[in-house]
Coordinates of C-alpha atoms in Angstrom, one line a residue:
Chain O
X1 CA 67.2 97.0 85.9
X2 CA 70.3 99.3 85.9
X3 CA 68.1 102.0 86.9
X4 CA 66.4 100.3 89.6
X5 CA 70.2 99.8 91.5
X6 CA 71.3 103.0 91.0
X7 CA 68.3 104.0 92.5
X8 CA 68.4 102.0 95.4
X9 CA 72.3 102.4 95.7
X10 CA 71.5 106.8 95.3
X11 CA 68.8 106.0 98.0
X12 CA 70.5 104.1 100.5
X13 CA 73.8 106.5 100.4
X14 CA 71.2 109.0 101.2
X15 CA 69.1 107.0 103.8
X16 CA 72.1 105.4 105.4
X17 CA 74.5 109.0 105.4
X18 CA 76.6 108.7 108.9
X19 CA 76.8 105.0 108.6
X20 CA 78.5 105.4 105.0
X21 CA 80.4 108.1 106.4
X22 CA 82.1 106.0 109.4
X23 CA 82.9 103.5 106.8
X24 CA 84.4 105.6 104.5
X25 CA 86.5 107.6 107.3
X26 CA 87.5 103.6 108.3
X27 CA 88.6 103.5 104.6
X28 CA 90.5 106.6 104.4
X29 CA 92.3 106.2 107.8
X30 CA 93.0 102.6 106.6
X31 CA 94.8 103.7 103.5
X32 CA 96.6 107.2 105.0
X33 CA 98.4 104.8 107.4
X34 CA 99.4 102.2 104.7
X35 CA 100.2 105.3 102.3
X36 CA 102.4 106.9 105.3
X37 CA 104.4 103.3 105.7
X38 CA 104.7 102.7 102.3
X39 CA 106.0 106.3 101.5
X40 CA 108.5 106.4 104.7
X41 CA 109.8 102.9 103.5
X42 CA 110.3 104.1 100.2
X43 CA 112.2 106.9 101.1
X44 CA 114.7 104.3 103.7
X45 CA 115.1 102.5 100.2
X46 CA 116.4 105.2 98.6
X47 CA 118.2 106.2 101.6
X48 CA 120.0 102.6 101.7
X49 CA 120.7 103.0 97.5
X50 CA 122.2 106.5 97.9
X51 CA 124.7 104.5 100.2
X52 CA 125.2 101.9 98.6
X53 CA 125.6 103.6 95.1
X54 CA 128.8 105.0 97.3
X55 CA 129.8 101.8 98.8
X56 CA 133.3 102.7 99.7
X57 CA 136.1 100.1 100.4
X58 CA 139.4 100.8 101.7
X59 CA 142.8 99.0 100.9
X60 CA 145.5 99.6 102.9
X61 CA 149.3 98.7 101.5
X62 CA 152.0 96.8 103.6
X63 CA 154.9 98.6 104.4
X64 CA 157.1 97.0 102.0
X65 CA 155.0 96.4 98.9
X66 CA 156.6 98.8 95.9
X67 CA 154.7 101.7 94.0
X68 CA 155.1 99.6 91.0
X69 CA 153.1 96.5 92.3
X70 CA 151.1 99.2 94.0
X71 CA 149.8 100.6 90.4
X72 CA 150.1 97.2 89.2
X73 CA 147.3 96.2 91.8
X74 CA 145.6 99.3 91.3
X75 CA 145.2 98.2 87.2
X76 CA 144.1 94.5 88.3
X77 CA 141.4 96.2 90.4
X78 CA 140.1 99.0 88.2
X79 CA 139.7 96.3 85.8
X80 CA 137.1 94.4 87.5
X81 CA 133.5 94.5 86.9
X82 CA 131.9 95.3 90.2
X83 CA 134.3 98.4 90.8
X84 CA 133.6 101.9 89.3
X85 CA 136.3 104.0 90.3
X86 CA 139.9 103.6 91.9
X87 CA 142.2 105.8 93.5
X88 CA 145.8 105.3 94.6
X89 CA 146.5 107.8 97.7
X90 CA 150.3 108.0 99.1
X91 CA 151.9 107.6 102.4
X92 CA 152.5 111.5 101.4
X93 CA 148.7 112.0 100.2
X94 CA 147.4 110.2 103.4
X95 CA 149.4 112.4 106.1
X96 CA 148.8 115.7 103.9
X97 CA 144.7 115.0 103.9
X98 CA 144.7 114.2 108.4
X99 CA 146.6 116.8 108.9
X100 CA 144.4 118.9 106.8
X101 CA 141.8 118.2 109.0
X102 CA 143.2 117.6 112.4
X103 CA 145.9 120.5 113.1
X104 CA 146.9 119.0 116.1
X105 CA 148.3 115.8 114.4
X106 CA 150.6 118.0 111.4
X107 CA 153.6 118.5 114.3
X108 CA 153.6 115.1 115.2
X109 CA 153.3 113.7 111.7
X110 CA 156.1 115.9 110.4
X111 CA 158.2 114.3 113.1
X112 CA 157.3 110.8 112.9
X113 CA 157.8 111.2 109.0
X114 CA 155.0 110.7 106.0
X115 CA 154.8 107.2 105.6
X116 CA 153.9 106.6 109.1
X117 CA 150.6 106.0 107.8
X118 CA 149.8 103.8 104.8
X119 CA 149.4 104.0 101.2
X120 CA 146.1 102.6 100.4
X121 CA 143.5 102.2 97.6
X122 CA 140.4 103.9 97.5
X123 CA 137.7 102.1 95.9
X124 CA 134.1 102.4 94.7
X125 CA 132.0 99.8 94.1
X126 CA 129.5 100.3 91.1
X127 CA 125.4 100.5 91.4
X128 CA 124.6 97.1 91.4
X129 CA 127.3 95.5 93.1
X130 CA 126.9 97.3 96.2
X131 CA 124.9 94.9 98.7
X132 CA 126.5 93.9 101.9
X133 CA 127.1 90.7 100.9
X134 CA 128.9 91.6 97.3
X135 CA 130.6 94.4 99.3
X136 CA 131.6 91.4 102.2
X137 CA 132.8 89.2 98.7
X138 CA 134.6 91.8 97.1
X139 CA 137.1 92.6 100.4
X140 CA 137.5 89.0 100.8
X141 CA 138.4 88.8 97.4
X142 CA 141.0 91.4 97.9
X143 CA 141.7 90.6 101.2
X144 CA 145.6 90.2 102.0
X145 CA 149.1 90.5 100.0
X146 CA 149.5 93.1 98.9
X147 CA 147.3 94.5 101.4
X148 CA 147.9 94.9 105.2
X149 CA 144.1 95.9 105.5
X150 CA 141.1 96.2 103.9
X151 CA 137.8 98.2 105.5
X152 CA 134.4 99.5 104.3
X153 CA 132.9 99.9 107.5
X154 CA 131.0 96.0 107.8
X155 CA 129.5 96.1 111.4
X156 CA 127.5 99.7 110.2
X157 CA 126.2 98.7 106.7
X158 CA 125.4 95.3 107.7
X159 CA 123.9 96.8 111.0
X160 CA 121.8 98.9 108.9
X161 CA 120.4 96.0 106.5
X162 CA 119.3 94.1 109.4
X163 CA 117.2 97.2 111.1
X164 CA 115.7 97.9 107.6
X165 CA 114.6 94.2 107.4
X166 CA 113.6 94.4 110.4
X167 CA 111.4 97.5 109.5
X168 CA 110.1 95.5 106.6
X169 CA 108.7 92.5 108.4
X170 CA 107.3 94.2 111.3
X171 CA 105.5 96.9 108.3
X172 CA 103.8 93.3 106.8
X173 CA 102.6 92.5 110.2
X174 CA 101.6 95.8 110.8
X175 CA 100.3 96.2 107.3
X176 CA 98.1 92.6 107.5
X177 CA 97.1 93.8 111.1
X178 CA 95.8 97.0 109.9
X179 CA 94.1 95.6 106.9
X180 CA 92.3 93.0 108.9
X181 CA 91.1 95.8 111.3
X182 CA 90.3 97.9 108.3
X183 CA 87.8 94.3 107.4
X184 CA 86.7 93.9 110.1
X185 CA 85.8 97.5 110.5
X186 CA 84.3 98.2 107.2
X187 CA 82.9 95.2 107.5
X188 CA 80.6 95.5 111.1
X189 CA 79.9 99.4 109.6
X190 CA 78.4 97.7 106.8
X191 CA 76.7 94.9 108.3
X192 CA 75.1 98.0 110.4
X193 CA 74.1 99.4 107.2
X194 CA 72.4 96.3 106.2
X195 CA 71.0 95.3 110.0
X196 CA 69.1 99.3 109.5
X197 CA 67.5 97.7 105.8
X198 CA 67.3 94.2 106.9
X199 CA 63.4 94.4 106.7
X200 CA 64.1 96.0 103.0
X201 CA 66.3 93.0 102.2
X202 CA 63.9 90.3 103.6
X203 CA 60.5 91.5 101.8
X204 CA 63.1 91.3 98.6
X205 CA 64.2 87.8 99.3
X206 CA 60.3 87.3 99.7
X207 CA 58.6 88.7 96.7
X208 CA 61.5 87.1 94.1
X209 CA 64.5 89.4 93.8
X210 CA 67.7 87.3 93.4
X211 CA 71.0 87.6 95.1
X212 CA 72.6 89.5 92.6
X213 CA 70.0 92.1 92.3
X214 CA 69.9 92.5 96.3
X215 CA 73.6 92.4 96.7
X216 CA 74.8 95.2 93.4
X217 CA 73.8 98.1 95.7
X218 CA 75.5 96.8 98.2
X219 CA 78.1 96.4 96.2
X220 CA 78.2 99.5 94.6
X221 CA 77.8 101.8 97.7
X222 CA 81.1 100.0 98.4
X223 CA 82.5 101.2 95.6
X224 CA 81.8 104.6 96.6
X225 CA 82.9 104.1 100.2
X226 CA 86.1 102.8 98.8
X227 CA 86.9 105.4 96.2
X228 CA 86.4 108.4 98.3
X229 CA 87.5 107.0 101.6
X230 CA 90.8 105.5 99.2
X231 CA 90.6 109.2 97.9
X232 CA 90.6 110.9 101.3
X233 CA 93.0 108.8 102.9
X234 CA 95.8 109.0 99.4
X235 CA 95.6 113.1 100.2
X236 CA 96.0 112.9 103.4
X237 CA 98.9 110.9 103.0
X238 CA 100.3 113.8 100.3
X239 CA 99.4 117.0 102.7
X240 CA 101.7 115.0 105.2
X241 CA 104.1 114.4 103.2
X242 CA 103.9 118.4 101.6
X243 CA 104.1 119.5 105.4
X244 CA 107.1 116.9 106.2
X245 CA 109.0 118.5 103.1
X246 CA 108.3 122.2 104.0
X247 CA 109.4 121.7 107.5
X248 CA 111.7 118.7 107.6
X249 CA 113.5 118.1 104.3
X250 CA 116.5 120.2 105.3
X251 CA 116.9 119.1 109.3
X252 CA 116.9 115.2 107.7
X253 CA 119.0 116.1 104.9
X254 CA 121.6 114.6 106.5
X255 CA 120.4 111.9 107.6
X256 CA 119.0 111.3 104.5
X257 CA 121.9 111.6 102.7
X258 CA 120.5 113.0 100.0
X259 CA 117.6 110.7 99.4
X260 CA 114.5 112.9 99.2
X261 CA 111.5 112.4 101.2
X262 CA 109.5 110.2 98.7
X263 CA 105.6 110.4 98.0
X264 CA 104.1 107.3 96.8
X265 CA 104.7 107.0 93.1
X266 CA 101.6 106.8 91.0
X267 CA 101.5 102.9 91.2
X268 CA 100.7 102.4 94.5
X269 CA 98.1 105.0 94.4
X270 CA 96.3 103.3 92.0
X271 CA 97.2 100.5 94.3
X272 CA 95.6 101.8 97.3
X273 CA 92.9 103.0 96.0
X274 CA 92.1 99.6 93.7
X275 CA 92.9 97.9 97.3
X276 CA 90.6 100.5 99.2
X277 CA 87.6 100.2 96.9
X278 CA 88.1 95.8 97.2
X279 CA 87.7 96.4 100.8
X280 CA 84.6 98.4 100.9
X281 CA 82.8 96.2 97.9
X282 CA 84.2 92.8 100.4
X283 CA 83.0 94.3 103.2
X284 CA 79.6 95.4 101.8
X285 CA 78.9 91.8 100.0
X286 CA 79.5 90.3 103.3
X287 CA 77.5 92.0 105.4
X288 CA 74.4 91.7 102.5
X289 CA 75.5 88.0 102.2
X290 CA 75.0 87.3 106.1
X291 CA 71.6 88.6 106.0
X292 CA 70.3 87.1 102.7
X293 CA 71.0 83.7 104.5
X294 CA 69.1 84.5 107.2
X295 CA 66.8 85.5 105.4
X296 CA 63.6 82.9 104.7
Chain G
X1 CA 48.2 73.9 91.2
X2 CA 49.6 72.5 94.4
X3 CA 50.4 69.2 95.2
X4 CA 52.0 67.4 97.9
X5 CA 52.7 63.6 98.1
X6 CA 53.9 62.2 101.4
X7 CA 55.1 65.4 102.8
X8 CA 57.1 65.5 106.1
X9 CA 58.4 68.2 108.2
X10 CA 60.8 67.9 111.2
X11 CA 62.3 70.4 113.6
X12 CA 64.6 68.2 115.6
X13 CA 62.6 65.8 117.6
X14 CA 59.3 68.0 116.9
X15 CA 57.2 66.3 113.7
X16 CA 55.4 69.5 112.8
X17 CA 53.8 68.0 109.3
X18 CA 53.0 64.3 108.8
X19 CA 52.7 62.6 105.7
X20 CA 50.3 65.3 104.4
X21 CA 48.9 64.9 100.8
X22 CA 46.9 67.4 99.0
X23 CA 46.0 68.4 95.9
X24 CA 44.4 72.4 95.6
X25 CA 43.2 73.3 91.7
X26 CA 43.8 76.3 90.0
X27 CA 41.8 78.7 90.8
X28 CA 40.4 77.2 94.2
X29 CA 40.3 79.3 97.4
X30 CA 41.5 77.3 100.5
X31 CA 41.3 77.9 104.4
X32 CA 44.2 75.9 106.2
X33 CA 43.0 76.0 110.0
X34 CA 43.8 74.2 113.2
X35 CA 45.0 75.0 116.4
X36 CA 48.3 77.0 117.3
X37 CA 51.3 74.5 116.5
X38 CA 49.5 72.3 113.6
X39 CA 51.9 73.2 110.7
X40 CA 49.5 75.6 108.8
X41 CA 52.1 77.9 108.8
X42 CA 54.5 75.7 108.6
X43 CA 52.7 73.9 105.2
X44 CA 52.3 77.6 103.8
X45 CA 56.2 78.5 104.4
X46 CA 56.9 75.3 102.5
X47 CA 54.7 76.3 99.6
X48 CA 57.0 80.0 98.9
X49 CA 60.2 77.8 99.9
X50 CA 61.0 79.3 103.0
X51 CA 61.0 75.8 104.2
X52 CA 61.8 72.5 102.7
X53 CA 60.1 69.5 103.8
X54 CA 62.1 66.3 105.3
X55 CA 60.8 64.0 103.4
X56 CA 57.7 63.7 100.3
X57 CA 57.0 65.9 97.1
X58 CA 55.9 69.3 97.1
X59 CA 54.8 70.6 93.3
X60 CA 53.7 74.3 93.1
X61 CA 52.5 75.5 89.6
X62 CA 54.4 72.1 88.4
X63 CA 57.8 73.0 90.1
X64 CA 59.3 70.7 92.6
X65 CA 59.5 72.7 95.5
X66 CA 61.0 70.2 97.5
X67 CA 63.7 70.1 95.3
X68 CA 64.1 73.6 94.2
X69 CA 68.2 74.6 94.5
X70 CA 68.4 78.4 96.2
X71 CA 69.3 80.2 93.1
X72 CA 66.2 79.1 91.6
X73 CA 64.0 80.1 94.7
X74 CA 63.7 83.6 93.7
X75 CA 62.1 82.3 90.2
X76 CA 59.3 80.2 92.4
X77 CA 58.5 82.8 94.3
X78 CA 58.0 85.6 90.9
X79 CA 54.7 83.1 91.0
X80 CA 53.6 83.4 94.3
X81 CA 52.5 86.2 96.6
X82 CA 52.4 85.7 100.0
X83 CA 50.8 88.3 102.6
X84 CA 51.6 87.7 106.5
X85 CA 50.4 88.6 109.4
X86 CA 52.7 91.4 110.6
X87 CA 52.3 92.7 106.6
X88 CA 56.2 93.1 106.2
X89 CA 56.2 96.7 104.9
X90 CA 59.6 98.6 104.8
X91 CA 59.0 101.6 106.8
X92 CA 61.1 104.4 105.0
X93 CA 59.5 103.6 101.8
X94 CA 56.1 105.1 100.4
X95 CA 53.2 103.0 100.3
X96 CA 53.3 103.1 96.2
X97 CA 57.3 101.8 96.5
X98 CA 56.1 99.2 99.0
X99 CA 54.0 97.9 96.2
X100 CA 56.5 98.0 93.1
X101 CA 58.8 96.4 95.0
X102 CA 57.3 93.2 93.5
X103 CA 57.7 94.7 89.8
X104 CA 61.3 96.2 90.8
X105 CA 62.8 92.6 91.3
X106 CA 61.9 91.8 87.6
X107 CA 63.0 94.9 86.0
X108 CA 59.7 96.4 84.9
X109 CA 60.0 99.9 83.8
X110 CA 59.7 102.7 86.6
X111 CA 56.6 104.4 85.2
X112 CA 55.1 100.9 84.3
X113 CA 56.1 99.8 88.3
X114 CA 53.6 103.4 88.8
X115 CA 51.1 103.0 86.9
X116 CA 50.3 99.3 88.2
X117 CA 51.3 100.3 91.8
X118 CA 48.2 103.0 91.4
X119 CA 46.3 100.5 90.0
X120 CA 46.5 97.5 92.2
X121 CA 46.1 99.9 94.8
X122 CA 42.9 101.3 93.5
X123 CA 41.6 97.8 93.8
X124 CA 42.6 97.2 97.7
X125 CA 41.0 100.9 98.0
X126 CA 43.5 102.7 99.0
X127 CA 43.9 105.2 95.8
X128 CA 45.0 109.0 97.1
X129 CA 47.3 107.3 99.8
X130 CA 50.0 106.1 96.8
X131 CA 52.7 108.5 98.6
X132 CA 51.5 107.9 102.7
X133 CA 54.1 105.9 104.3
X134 CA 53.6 102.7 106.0
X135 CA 53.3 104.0 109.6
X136 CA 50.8 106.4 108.5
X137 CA 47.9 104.1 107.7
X138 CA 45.9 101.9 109.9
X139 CA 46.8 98.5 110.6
X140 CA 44.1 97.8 108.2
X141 CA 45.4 100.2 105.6
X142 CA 48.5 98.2 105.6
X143 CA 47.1 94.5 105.6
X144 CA 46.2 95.8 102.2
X145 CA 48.9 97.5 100.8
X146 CA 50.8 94.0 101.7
X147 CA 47.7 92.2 99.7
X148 CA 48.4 95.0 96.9
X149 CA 52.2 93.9 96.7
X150 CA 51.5 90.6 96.6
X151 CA 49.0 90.9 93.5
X152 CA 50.4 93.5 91.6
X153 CA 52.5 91.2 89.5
X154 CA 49.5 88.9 88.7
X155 CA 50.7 85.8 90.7
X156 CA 49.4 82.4 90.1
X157 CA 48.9 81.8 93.4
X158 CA 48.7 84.1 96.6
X159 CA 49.1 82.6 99.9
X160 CA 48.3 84.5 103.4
X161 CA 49.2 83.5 106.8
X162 CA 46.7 84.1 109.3
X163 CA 46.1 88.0 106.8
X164 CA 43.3 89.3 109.1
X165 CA 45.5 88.0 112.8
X166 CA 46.1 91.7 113.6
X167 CA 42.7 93.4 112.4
X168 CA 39.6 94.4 113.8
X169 CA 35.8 92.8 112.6
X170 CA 35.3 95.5 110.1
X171 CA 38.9 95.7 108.4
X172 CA 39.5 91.5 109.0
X173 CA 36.0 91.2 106.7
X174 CA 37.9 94.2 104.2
X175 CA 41.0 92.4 103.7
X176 CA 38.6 88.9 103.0
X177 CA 36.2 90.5 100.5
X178 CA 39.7 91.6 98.8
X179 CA 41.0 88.4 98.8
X180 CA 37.6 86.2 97.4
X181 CA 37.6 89.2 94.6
X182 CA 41.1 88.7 93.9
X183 CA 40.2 84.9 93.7
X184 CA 37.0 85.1 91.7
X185 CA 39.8 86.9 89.3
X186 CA 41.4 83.3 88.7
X187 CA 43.9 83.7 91.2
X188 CA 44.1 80.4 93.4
X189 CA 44.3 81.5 97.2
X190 CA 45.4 80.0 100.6
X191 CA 44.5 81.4 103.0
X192 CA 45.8 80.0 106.4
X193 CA 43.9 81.0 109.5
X194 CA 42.0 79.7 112.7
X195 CA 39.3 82.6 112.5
X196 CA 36.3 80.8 112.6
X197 CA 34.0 83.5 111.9
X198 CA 35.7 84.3 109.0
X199 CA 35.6 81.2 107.3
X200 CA 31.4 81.1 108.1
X201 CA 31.1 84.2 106.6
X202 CA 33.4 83.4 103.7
X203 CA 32.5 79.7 103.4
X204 CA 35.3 77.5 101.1
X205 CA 37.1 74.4 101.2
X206 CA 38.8 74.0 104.1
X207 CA 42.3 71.9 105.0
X208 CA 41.9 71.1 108.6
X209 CA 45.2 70.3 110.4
X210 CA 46.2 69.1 113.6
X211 CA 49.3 67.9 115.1
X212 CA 51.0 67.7 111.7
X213 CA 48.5 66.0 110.3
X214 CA 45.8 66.7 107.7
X215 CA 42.4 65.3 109.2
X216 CA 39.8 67.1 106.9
X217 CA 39.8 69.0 103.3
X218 CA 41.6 66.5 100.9

């Protein structure tokens, strides 16, 4: 019996060779563009962790408030959980670093005297406690006396959450739009497949084969559409992502900030391809399914 | 071998069989005849369960037919070999493929599937033409490859719809004499047709219908 389907399945991949090859390339464009949206979300994920494994807060003294209280307050903080390291920086510190950096300002500084600007904490939170929200809770829970001011840059981060959501939500619709495409694709490719051997499939209904043994070359032929097209599509996906690295890696290193341009771990290859070679055994049993019915 | 109690067919408001009963022995050969629209093929579809009837009791080989859920169909039919008019032949295949298709459902080794695709077709006369593809024979050629399928796994019963529709004198009068011979090996036959030549020729009990009904051959 075994031998009989592979037969037929060896057969109809042979008799049926552009028709298997549309659905395949269906398969393998289906999975380059999920591969491409999974990897370039990945690597916005680690973008977004880089960041947020240096979630940076800053905590501005008043005026008044002593050096000792000022330690004291550094101690209270360094102590807590959520923060990794602390750093006390001086009226003296703060005007030496600007005018480091902006010449200009050195004259007027020097003039106005050091602690024109404020003593302040620097503070980084630890991996883990670094969401906006738990960034957001930690300032509020530091928020005022001692301090005059307290700012990690809220508008940006938060900002930068909501456009990654966003990228998330839209990459599920896109993702569920695609793969009902890819269906519907495979699917009619298939069903063309089986329309080309539906005289094959009636005489079998006919002279007493059952379902099972109709449908398993079907079914198999599938299989092969879906591993090769999955195949295709999952290299396709890493000769992009080689090319992107070669040519782009250091023009988006920045932007990156230092997150490297991922390629989809081995997981969600297997996950594609498992995914790719569902959809071209689904979309094979269908279209085999439609015409046994008909069938008399 | 086939009986049917009270059998009714209906196609909407069309009655196409009317409480038909019949009883056909093993062994028999039948003509089913009538005019165009009577429900011989209609009564013959019912016997391979292409069909079921509205209402009555259809037993083939002492399975209810009537009854028969779909994944048991394919088990009914392993009994029955049915030829029709337009043969049914798959084109890309070789006329020795078209034949071991029967044995292929059921898992019979490839070179047994050969060597009783060669033989059957020795029978129908058409040995030498085991590799010739369907288009390649004469409509008469083919008629008898389809009779070779439907014999080559020693059915109880073979039924043909209207077998000799799309043949000439000589090859109609072939495909007949293969038919009694297959009979006179044990093999109860229906044969439905309105060939009235034919049935003088081949004289047997005949199941006249008309307008659903049965009016002659119980």
């Amino acid at each position: 019996m075994i031998q009989h389907i592979l037969r037929r399945t060896l057969r109809s991949l042979k008799e049926n060779f552009s028709l298997n090859l549309v659905a395949t390339g269906v398969i393998g464009a289906t999975v380059l563009l999920a591969g491409v949206y999974l990897s370039a979300l990945q690597t916005l994920d680690r973008v977004v962790e880089s960041w947020d494994r240096d979630a940076h807060v800053s905590a501005y003294f008043q005026p008044e408030i002593e050096v000792e209280l000022r330690f004291a307050t550094k101690d209270q903080i360094t102590a807590r959980q959520e923060v990794a390291t602390v750093s006390y920086v001086s009226e003296e510190d703060a005007a030496a670093y600007l005018s480091e950096r902006v010449e200009e300002v050195g004259p007027i500084l020097e003039e106005l005297g050091p602690e024109v600007l404020p003593a302040s904490l620097e503070i980084t939170l630890s991996q883990g406690h670094a969401t906006p929200a738990e960034i957001q809770a930690f300032v509020d829970s530091i928020d005022g006396p001692p301090f005059e001011h307290v700012d990690y840059g809220q508008d940006w981060v938060q900002r930068f959450h909501t456009f990654l959501t966003l990228l998330r939500g839209l990459g599920l619709v896109l993702g569920v739009l695609i793969s009902l495409a890819a269906i519907f694709l495979v699917g009619n490719t298939m069903h063309l497949v089986a329309y080309a051997r539906r005289a094959e499939l009636e005489t079998m209904k006919l002279v007493g084969a059952t379902w099972g043994f109709t449908a398993l070359p079907f079914a198999l032929e599938g299989c092969v559409q879906g591993l090769i097209g999955g195949g295709m599509g999952l290299l396709g996906v890493y000769a992009l992502h080689q090319v992107l690295v070669a040519r782009l890696e250091d023009a988006l290193a920045l932007a990156l900030a230092g997150a490297e341009l991922s390629f989809l771990g081995a997981g969600w290859a297997v996950l594609l391809l498992g995914a790719s070679v569902l959809l071209g055994v689904c979309g094979c049993l269908w279209s085999v399914t439609r015409f046994w019915r008909k069938a008399p | 071998m086939i009986r049917l109690y009270h059998i009714d067919k209906r196609y909407g408001d069309h009655q196409a069989l009317k409480d038909v009963n019949l009883h056909v022995a093993k062994g028999e050969f039948v003509y089913v005849t009538g005019p165009s629209g009577a429900g011989k093929s209609t009564l013959l579809r019912m016997l391979y369960g292409a069909l079921k009837p509205t209402g009555g009791k259809l037993l083939v080989g002492g399975v209810d037919a009537s009854k028969l859920p779909q994944k048991r169909l394919p088990f009914l039919r392993r009994n029955i070999g049915v030829v029709f008019q337009d043969f049914k032949l798959i084109p890309n295949r070789s006329v020795a493929d078209n034949v071991g298709l029967a044995l292929e459902v059921l898992g019979t080794p490839r070179a047994e599937i050969d060597r009783r695709a060669r033989a059957v077709l020795n029978v129908v006369g058409l040995a030498g033409k085991e590799e010739r593809m369907p288009q390649d024979l004469s409509g008469g050629e083919q008629q008898r490859v389809a009779v070779a399928r439907a014999i080559v796994n020693d059915p109880a019963v073979l039924l043909a719809d209207e077998p000799t529709g799309n043949l000439d004198g000589a090859m109609a009068i072939e495909v007949m004499e293969i038919l009694m011979s297959i009979n006179l090996r044990g093999t109860t036959v229906l044969v439905a047709t309105h060939d009235a030549g034919l049935m003088k020729r081949f004289p047997q009990r005949t199941l006249r219908f008309e307008a659903g009904r049965l009016v002659s051959g119980q």
